[in-house]
mmCIF file of C-alpha atoms in Angstrom:
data_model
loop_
_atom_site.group_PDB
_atom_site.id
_atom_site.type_symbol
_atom_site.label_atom_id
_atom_site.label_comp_id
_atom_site.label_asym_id
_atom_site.label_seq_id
_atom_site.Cartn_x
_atom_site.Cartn_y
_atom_site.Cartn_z
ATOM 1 C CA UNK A 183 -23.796 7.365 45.609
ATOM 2 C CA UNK A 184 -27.077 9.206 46.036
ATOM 3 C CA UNK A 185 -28.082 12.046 42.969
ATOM 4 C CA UNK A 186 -26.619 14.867 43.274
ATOM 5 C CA UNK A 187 -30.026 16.474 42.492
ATOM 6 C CA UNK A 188 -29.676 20.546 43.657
ATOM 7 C CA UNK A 189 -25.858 20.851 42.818
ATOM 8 C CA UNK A 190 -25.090 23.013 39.844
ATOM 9 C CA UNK A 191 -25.219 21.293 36.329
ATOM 10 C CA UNK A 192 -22.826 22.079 33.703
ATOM 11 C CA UNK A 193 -24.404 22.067 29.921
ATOM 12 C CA UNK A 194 -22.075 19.913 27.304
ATOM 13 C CA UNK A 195 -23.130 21.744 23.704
ATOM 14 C CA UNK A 196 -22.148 18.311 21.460
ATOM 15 C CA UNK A 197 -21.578 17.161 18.435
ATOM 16 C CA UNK A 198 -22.660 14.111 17.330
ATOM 17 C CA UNK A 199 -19.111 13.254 15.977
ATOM 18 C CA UNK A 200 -16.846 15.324 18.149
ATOM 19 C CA UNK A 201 -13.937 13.322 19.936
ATOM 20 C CA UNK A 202 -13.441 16.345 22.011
ATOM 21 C CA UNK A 203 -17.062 16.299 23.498
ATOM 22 C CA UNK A 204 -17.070 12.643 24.281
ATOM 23 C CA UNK A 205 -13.653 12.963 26.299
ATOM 24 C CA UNK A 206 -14.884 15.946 28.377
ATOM 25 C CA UNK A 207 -18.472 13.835 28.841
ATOM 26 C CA UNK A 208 -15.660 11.095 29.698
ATOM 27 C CA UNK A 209 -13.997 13.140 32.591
ATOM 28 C CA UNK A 210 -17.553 14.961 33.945
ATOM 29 C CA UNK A 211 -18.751 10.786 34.520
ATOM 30 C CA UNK A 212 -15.936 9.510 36.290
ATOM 31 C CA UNK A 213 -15.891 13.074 38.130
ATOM 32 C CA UNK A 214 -19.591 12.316 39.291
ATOM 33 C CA UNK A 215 -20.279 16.287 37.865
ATOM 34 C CA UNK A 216 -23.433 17.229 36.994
ATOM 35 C CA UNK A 217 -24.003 17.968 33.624
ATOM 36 C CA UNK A 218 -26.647 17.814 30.800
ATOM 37 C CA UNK A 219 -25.080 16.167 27.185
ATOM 38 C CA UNK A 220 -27.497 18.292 24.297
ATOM 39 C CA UNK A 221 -26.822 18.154 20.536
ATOM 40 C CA UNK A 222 -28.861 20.849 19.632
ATOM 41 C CA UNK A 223 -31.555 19.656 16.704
ATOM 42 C CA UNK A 224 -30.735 21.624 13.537
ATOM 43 C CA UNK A 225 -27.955 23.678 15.503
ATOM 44 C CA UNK A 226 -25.561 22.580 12.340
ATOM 45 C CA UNK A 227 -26.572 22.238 9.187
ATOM 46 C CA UNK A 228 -23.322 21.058 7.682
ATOM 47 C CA UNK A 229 -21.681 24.569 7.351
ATOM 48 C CA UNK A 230 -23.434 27.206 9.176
ATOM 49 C CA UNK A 231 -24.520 27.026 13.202
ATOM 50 C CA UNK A 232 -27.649 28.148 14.771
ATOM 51 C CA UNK A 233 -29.629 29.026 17.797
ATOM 52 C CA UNK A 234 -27.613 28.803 20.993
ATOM 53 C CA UNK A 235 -24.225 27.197 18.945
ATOM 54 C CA UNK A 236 -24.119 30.272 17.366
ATOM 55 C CA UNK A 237 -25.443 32.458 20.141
ATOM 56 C CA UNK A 238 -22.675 31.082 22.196
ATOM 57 C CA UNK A 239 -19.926 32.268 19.904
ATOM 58 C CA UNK A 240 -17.536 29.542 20.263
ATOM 59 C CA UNK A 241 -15.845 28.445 16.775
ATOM 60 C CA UNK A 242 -14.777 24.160 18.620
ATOM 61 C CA UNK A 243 -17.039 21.792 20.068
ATOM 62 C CA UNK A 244 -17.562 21.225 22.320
ATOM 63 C CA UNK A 245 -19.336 24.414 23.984
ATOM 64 C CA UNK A 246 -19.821 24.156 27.662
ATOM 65 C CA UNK A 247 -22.148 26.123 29.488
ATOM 66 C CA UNK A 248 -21.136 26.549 33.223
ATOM 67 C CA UNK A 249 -23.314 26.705 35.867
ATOM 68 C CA UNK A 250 -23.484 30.486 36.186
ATOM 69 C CA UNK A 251 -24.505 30.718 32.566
ATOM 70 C CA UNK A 252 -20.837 31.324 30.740
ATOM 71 C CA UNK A 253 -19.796 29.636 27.561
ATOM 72 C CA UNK A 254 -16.633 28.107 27.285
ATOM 73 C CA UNK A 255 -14.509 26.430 24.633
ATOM 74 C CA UNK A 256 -11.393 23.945 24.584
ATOM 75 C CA UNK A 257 -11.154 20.207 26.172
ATOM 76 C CA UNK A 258 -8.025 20.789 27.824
ATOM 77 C CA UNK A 259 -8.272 23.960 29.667
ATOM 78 C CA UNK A 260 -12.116 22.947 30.694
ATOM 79 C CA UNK A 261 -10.829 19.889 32.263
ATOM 80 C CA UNK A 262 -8.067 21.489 34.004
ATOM 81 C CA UNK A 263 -10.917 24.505 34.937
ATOM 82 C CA UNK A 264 -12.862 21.487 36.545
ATOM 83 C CA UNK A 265 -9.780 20.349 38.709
ATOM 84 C CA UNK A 266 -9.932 23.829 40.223
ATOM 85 C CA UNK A 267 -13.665 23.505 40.590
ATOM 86 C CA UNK A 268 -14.445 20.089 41.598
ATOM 87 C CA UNK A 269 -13.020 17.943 44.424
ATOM 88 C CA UNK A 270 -12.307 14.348 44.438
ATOM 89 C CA UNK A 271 -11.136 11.867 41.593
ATOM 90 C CA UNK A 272 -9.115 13.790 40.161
ATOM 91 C CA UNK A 273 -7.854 13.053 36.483
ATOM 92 C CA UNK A 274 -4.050 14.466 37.004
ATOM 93 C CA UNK A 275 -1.421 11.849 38.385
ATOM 94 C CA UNK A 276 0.149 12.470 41.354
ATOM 95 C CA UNK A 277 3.741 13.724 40.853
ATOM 96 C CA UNK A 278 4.552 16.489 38.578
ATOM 97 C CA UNK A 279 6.549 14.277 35.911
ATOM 98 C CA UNK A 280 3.747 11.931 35.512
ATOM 99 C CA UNK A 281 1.719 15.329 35.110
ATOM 100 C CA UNK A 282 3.592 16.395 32.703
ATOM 101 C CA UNK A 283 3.402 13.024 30.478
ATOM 102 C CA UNK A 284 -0.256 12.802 31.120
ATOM 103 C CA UNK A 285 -0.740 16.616 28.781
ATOM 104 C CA UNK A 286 1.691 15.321 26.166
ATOM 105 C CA UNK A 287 -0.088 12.357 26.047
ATOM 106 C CA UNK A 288 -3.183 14.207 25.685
ATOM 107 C CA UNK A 289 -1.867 16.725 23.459
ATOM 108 C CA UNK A 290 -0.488 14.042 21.441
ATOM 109 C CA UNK A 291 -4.512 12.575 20.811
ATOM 110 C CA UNK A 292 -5.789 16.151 20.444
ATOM 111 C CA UNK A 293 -3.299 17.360 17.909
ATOM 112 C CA UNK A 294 -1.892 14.004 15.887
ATOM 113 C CA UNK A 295 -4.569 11.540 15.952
ATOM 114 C CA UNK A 296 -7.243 14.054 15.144
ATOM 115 C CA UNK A 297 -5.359 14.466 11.908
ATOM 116 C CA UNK A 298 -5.287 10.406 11.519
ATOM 117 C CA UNK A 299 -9.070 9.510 12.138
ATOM 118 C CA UNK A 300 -9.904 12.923 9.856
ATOM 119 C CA UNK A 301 -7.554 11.632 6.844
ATOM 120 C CA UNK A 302 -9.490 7.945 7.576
ATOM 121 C CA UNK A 303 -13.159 9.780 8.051
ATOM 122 C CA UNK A 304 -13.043 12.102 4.698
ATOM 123 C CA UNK A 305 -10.697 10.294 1.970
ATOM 124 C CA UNK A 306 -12.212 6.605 0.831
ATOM 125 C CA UNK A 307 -16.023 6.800 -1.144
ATOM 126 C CA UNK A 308 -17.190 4.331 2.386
ATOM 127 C CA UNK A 309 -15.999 6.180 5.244
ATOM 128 C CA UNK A 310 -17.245 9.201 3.896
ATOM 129 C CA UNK A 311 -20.728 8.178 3.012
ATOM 130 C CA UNK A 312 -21.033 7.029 5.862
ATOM 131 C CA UNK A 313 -19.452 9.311 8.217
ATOM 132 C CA UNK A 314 -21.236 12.210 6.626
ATOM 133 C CA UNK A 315 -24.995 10.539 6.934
ATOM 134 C CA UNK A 316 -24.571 9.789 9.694
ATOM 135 C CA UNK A 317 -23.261 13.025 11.491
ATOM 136 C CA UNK A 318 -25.603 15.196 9.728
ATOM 137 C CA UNK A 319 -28.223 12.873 10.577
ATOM 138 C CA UNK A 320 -27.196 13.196 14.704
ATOM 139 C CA UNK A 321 -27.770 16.958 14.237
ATOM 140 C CA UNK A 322 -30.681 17.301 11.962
ATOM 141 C CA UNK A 323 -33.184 14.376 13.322
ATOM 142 C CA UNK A 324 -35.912 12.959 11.107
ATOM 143 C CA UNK A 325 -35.646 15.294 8.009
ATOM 144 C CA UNK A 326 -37.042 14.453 4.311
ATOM 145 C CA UNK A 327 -33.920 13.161 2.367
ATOM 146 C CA UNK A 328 -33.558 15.795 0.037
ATOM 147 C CA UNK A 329 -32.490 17.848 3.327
ATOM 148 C CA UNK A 330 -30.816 15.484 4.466
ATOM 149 C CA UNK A 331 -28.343 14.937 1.453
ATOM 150 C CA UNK A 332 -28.182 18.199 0.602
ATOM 151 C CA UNK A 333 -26.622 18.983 4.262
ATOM 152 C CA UNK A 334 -24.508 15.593 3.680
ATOM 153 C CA UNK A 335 -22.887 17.509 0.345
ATOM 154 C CA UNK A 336 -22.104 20.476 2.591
ATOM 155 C CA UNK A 337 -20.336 18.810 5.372
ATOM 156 C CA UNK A 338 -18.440 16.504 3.415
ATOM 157 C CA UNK A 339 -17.125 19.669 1.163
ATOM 158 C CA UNK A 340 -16.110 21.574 4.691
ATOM 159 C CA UNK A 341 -15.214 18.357 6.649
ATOM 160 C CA UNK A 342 -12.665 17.539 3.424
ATOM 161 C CA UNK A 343 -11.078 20.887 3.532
ATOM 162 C CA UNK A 344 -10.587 20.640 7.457
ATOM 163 C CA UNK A 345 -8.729 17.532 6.675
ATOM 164 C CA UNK A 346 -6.424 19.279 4.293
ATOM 165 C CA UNK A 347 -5.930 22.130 6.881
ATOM 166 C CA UNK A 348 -4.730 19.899 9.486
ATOM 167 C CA UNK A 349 -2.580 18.218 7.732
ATOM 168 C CA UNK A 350 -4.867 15.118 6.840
ATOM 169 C CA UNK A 351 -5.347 15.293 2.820
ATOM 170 C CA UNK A 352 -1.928 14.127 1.866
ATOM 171 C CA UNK A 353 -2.914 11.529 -0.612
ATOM 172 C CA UNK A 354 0.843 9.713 -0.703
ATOM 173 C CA UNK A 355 0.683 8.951 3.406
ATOM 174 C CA UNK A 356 -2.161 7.231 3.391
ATOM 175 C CA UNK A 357 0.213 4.168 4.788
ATOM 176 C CA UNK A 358 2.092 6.539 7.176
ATOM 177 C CA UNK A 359 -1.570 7.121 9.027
ATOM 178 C CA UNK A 360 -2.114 3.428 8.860
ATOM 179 C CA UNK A 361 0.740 1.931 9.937
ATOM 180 C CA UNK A 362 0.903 5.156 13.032
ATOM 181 C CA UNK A 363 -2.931 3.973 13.938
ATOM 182 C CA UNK A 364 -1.705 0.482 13.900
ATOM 183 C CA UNK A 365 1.036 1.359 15.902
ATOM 184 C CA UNK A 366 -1.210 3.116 18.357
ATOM 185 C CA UNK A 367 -3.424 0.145 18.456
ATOM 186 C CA UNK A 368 -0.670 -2.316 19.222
ATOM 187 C CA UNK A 369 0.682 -0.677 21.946
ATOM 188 C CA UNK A 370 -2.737 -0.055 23.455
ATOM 189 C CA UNK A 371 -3.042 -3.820 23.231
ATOM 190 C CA UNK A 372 -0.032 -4.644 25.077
ATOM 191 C CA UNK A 373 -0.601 -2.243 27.714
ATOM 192 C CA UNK A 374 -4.145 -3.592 28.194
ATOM 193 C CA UNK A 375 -2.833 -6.769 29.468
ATOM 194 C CA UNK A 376 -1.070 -4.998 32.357
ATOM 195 C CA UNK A 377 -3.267 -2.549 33.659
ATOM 196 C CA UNK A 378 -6.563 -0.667 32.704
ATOM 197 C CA UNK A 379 -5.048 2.764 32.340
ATOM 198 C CA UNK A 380 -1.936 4.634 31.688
ATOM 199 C CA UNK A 381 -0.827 5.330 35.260
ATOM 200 C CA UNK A 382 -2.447 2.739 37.220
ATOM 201 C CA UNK A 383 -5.660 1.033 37.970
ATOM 202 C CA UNK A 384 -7.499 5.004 37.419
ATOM 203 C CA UNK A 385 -7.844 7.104 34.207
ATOM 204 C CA UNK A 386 -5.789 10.261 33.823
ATOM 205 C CA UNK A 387 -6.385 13.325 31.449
ATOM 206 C CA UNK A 388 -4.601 11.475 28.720
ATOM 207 C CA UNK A 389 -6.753 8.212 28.803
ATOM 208 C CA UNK A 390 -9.509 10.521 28.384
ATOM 209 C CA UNK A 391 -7.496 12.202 25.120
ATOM 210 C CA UNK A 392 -7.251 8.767 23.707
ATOM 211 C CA UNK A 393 -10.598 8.044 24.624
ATOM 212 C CA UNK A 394 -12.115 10.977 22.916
ATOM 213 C CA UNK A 395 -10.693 9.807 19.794
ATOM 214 C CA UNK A 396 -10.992 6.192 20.200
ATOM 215 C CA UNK A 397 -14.693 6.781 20.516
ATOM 216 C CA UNK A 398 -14.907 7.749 17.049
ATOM 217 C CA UNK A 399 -12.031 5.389 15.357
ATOM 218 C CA UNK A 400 -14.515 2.393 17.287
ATOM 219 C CA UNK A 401 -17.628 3.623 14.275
ATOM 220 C CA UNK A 402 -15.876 5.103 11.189
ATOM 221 C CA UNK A 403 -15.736 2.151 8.892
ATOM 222 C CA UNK A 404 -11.825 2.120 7.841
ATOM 223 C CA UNK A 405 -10.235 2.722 11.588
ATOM 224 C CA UNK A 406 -13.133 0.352 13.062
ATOM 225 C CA UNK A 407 -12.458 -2.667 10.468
ATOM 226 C CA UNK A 408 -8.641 -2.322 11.790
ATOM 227 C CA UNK A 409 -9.455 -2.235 15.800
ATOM 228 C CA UNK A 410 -11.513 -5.192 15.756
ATOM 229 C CA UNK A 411 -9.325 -7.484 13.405
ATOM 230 C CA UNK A 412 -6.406 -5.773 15.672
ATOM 231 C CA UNK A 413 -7.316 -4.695 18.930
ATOM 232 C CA UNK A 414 -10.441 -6.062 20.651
ATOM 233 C CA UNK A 415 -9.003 -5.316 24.007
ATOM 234 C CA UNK A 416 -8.890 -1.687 22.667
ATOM 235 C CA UNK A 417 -12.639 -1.801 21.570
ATOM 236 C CA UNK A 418 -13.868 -2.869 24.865
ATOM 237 C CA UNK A 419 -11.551 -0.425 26.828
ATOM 238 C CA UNK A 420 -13.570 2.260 24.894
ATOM 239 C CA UNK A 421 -16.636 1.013 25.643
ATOM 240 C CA UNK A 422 -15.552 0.668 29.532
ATOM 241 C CA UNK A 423 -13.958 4.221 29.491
ATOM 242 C CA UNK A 424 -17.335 5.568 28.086
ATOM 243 C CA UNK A 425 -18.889 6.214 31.577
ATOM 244 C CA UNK A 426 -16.391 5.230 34.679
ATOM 245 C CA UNK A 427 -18.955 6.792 37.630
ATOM 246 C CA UNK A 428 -19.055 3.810 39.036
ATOM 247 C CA UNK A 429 -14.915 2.573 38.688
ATOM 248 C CA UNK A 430 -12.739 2.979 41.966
ATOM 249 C CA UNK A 431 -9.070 2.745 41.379
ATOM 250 C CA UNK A 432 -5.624 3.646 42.696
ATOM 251 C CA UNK A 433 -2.651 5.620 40.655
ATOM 252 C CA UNK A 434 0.337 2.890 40.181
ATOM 253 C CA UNK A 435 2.890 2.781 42.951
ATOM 254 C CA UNK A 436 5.933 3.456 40.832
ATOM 255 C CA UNK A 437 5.789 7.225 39.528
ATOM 256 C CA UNK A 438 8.299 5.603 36.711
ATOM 257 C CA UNK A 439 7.208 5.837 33.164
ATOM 258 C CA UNK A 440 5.727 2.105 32.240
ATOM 259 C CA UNK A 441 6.409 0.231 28.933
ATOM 260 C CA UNK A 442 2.976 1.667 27.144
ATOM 261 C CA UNK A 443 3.781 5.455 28.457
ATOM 262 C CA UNK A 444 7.459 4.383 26.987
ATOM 263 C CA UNK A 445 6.127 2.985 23.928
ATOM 264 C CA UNK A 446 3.860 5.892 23.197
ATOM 265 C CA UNK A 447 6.179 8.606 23.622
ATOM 266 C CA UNK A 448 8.269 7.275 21.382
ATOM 267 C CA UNK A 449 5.656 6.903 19.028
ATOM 268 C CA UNK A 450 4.777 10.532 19.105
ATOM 269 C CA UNK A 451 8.380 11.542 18.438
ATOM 270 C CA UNK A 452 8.072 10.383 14.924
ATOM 271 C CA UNK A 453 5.145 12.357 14.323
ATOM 272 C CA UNK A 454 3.532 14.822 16.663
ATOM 273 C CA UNK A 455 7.044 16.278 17.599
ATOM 274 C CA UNK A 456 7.845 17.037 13.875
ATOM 275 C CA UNK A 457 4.258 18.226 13.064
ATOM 276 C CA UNK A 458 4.789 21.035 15.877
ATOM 277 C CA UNK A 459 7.823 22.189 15.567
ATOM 278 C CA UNK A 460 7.053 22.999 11.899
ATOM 279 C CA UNK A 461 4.240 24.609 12.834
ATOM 280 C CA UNK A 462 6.041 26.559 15.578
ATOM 281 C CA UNK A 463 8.687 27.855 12.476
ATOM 282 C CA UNK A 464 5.674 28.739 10.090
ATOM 283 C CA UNK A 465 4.702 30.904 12.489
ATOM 284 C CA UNK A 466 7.843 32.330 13.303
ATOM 285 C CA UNK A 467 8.255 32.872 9.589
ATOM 286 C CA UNK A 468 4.894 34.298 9.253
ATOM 287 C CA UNK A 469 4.383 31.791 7.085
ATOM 288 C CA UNK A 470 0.754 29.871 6.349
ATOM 289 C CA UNK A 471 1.977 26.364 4.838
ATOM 290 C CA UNK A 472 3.650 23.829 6.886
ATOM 291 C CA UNK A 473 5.748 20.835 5.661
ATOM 292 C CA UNK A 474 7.045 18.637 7.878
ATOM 293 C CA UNK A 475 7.899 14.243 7.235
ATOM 294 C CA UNK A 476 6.863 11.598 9.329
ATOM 295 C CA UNK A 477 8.902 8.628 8.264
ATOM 296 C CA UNK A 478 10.441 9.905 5.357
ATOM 297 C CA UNK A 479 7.205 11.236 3.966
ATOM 298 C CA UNK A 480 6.474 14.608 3.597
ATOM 299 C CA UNK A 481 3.060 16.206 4.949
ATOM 300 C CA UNK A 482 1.448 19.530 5.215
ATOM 301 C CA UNK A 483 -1.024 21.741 6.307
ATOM 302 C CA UNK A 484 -1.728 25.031 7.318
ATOM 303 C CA UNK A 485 0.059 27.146 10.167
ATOM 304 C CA UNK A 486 -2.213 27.242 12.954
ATOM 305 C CA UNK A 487 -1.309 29.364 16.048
ATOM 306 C CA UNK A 488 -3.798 27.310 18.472
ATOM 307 C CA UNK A 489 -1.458 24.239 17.920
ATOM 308 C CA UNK A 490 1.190 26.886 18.549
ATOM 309 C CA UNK A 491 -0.191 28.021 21.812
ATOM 310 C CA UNK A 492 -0.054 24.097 22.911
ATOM 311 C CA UNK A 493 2.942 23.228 22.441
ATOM 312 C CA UNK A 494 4.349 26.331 24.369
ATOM 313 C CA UNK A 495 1.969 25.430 26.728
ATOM 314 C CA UNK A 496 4.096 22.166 26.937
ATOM 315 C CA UNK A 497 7.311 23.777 26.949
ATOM 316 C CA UNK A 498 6.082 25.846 29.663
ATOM 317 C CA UNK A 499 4.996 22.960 31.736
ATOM 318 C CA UNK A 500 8.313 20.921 30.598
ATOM 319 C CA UNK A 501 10.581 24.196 31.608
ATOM 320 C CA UNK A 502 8.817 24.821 35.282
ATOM 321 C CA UNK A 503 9.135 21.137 36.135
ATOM 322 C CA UNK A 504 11.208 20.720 39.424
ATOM 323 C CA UNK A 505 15.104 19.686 38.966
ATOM 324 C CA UNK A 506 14.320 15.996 40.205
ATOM 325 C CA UNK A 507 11.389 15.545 37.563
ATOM 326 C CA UNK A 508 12.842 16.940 35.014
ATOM 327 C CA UNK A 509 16.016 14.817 35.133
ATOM 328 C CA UNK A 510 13.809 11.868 35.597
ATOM 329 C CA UNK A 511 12.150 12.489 31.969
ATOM 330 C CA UNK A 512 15.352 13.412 30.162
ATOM 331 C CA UNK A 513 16.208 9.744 28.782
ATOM 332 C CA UNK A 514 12.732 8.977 27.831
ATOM 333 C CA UNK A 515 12.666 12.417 26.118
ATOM 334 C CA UNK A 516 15.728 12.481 24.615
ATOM 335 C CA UNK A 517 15.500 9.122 23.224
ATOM 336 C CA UNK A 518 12.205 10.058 21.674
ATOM 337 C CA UNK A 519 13.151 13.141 20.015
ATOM 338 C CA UNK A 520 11.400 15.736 21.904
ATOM 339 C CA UNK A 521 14.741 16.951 23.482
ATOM 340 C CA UNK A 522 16.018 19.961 22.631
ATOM 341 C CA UNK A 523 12.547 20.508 20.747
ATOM 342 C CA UNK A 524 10.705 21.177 24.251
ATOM 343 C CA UNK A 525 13.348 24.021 24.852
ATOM 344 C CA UNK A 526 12.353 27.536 24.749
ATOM 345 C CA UNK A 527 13.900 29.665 21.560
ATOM 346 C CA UNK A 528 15.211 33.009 22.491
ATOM 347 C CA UNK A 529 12.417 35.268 23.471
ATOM 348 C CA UNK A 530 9.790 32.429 23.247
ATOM 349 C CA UNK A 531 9.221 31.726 27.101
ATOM 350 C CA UNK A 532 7.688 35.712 27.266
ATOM 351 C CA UNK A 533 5.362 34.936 24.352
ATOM 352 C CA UNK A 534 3.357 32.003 26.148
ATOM 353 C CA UNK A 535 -0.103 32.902 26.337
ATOM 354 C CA UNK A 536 -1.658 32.744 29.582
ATOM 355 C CA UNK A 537 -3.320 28.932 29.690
ATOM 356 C CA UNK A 538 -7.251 28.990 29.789
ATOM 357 C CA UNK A 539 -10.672 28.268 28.473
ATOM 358 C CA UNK A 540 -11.573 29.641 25.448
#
């Protein structure tokens, strides 16, 4: 395909360990959209940003600069943005059900195993030694060590207490986010024997979700030990999934859920499903703690209304499904726990924000 070399080029503001900005470089590839990947050099010096980061005014990376100059925020809504921007290989599957599974899929990486590859990144003496070097190394460049490990002290203090936030720092689950990752990695596995991605033979929003993250569980120490002894087909699918301009494929024939869409919903019932509908009651409580048990072990963290706003986002997109699709999903659902949690509580449906770039 010739370069694209007039069209408009979109600006991916990066971080040098941010699943999020590898997933929307991830979808801009395979999209064949032209962008520009910059980690700006000293924009982050562990706690504070700088220069355009902070210029931009956008608290998540990654910040994305649109072609007519606008900064926006949030991997989900940009990639949808795109959809509405862009023609051509599209990243949503074809009928509205399969839609519909491809955000809770993705919703599912951004919002569960963020928590798992941050309690993995910031708990053990090796992960975080190295995690930390090596991220504040990305953004500061060739710095005398003194600078260096002073920003390194920094991070790891802020990067710790994001961890507890999110629900990450519980101490006693340390085997409930291994044996979930290991879960994760096993059905990845399997469904790497049948076909390259979730919904056929081309990627979808949520293989890009999991790929965000995978791209940083393939380097951290702990979660890369595991995938290796555990999932080499995983690895490689990573490194595949990294740039996909040059992969043609078709969506599946069968709009029916397959056995790794099956396998990871039902995964996510035991986990994300009671992480956000405790944070949906915080909220409703006006509450700023959140407790809720994944396998008979209790977790918290912090109320957070984004994580609010997604999941009503999915109830939302659950509720205006048509008759046909909805009934299609209702035994998967069900059977998975996410039925009657995906139905609106009184009032609820008018309080869904409007769904959008940050």
């Amino acid at each position: 395909m010739p370069a694209q070399t007039n069209a408009p080029r979109y600006r991916i503001l990066a971080g040098p360990g941010s699943p999020y900005s590898h997933k929307v470089r991830g979808v801009m590839r395979y999209r064949r959209i032209p962008h520009d990947w910059v980690i700006q050099r000293g924009g982050f010096d562990g706690m504070v940003k700088s220069g355009e980061l902070e210029a931009a005014g956008k608290r998540l990376l990654p910040v994305v600069q649109f072609p007519d100059g606008a900064y926006w925020n949030d991997s989900t809504p940009i990639i949808h943005e795109l959809e509405d921007r862009h023609e051509g290989r599209s990243v949503l599957p074809p009928s509205p059900a399969e839609r519909f599974l491809a955000r809770l899929i993705d919703d599912v990486a951004d919002e569960w195993l963020s928590v798992i590859l941050m309690a993995f990144r910031w708990t053990s003496d090796e992960d975080v030694a190295f995690c930390a070097r090596r991220q504040m190394h990305g953004w500061l460049g060739a710095v005398p060590e003194a600078e260096l490990a002073a920003a390194i002290s920094r991070f790891t203090a802020r990067q710790q207490g994001v961890r507890t936030l999110i629900g990450g720092g519980n101490e006693e689950a340390k085997h409930v986010y291994e044996s979930h990752y290991a879960a994760f990695l096993d059905i990845m596995e399997a469904g790497l024997a049948r076909q390259m991605f979730l919904f056929g033979d081309r990627p979808s929003i949520a293989d890009f979700g999991l790929y965000g993250m995978l791209t940083q569980f393939v380097v951290d120490p702990t979660p890369a030990r595991i995938m290796r002894e555990r999932a080499v087909r995983t690895y490689q699918w990573t490194q595949y999934t990294d740039d996909l301009s040059g992969h043609d494929g078709d969506w599946a024939a069968s709009r029916a859920p397959n056995e790794t869409l099956t396998a990871l919903v039902k995964l996510a019932g035991r986990s994300f499903v009671p992480m956000m509908t405790a944070n949906a009651a915080a909220i409703a409580a006006d509450e700023k703690r959140v407790n809720f048990t994944v396998d008979n072990v209790q977790l918290n963290s912090f109320a957070m209304p984004y994580k609010q706003a997604c999941w009503l986002w999915l109830k939302k997109m659950h509720a205006d499904l048509p008759a046909a699709d909805r009934e299609s999903l209702q035994p998967l659902l069900e059977d998975a726990g996410f039925l009657p949690a995906l139905s609106f509580a009184p009032g609820e449906a008018e309080r869904v924000p409007a769904f959008g770039m940050m």
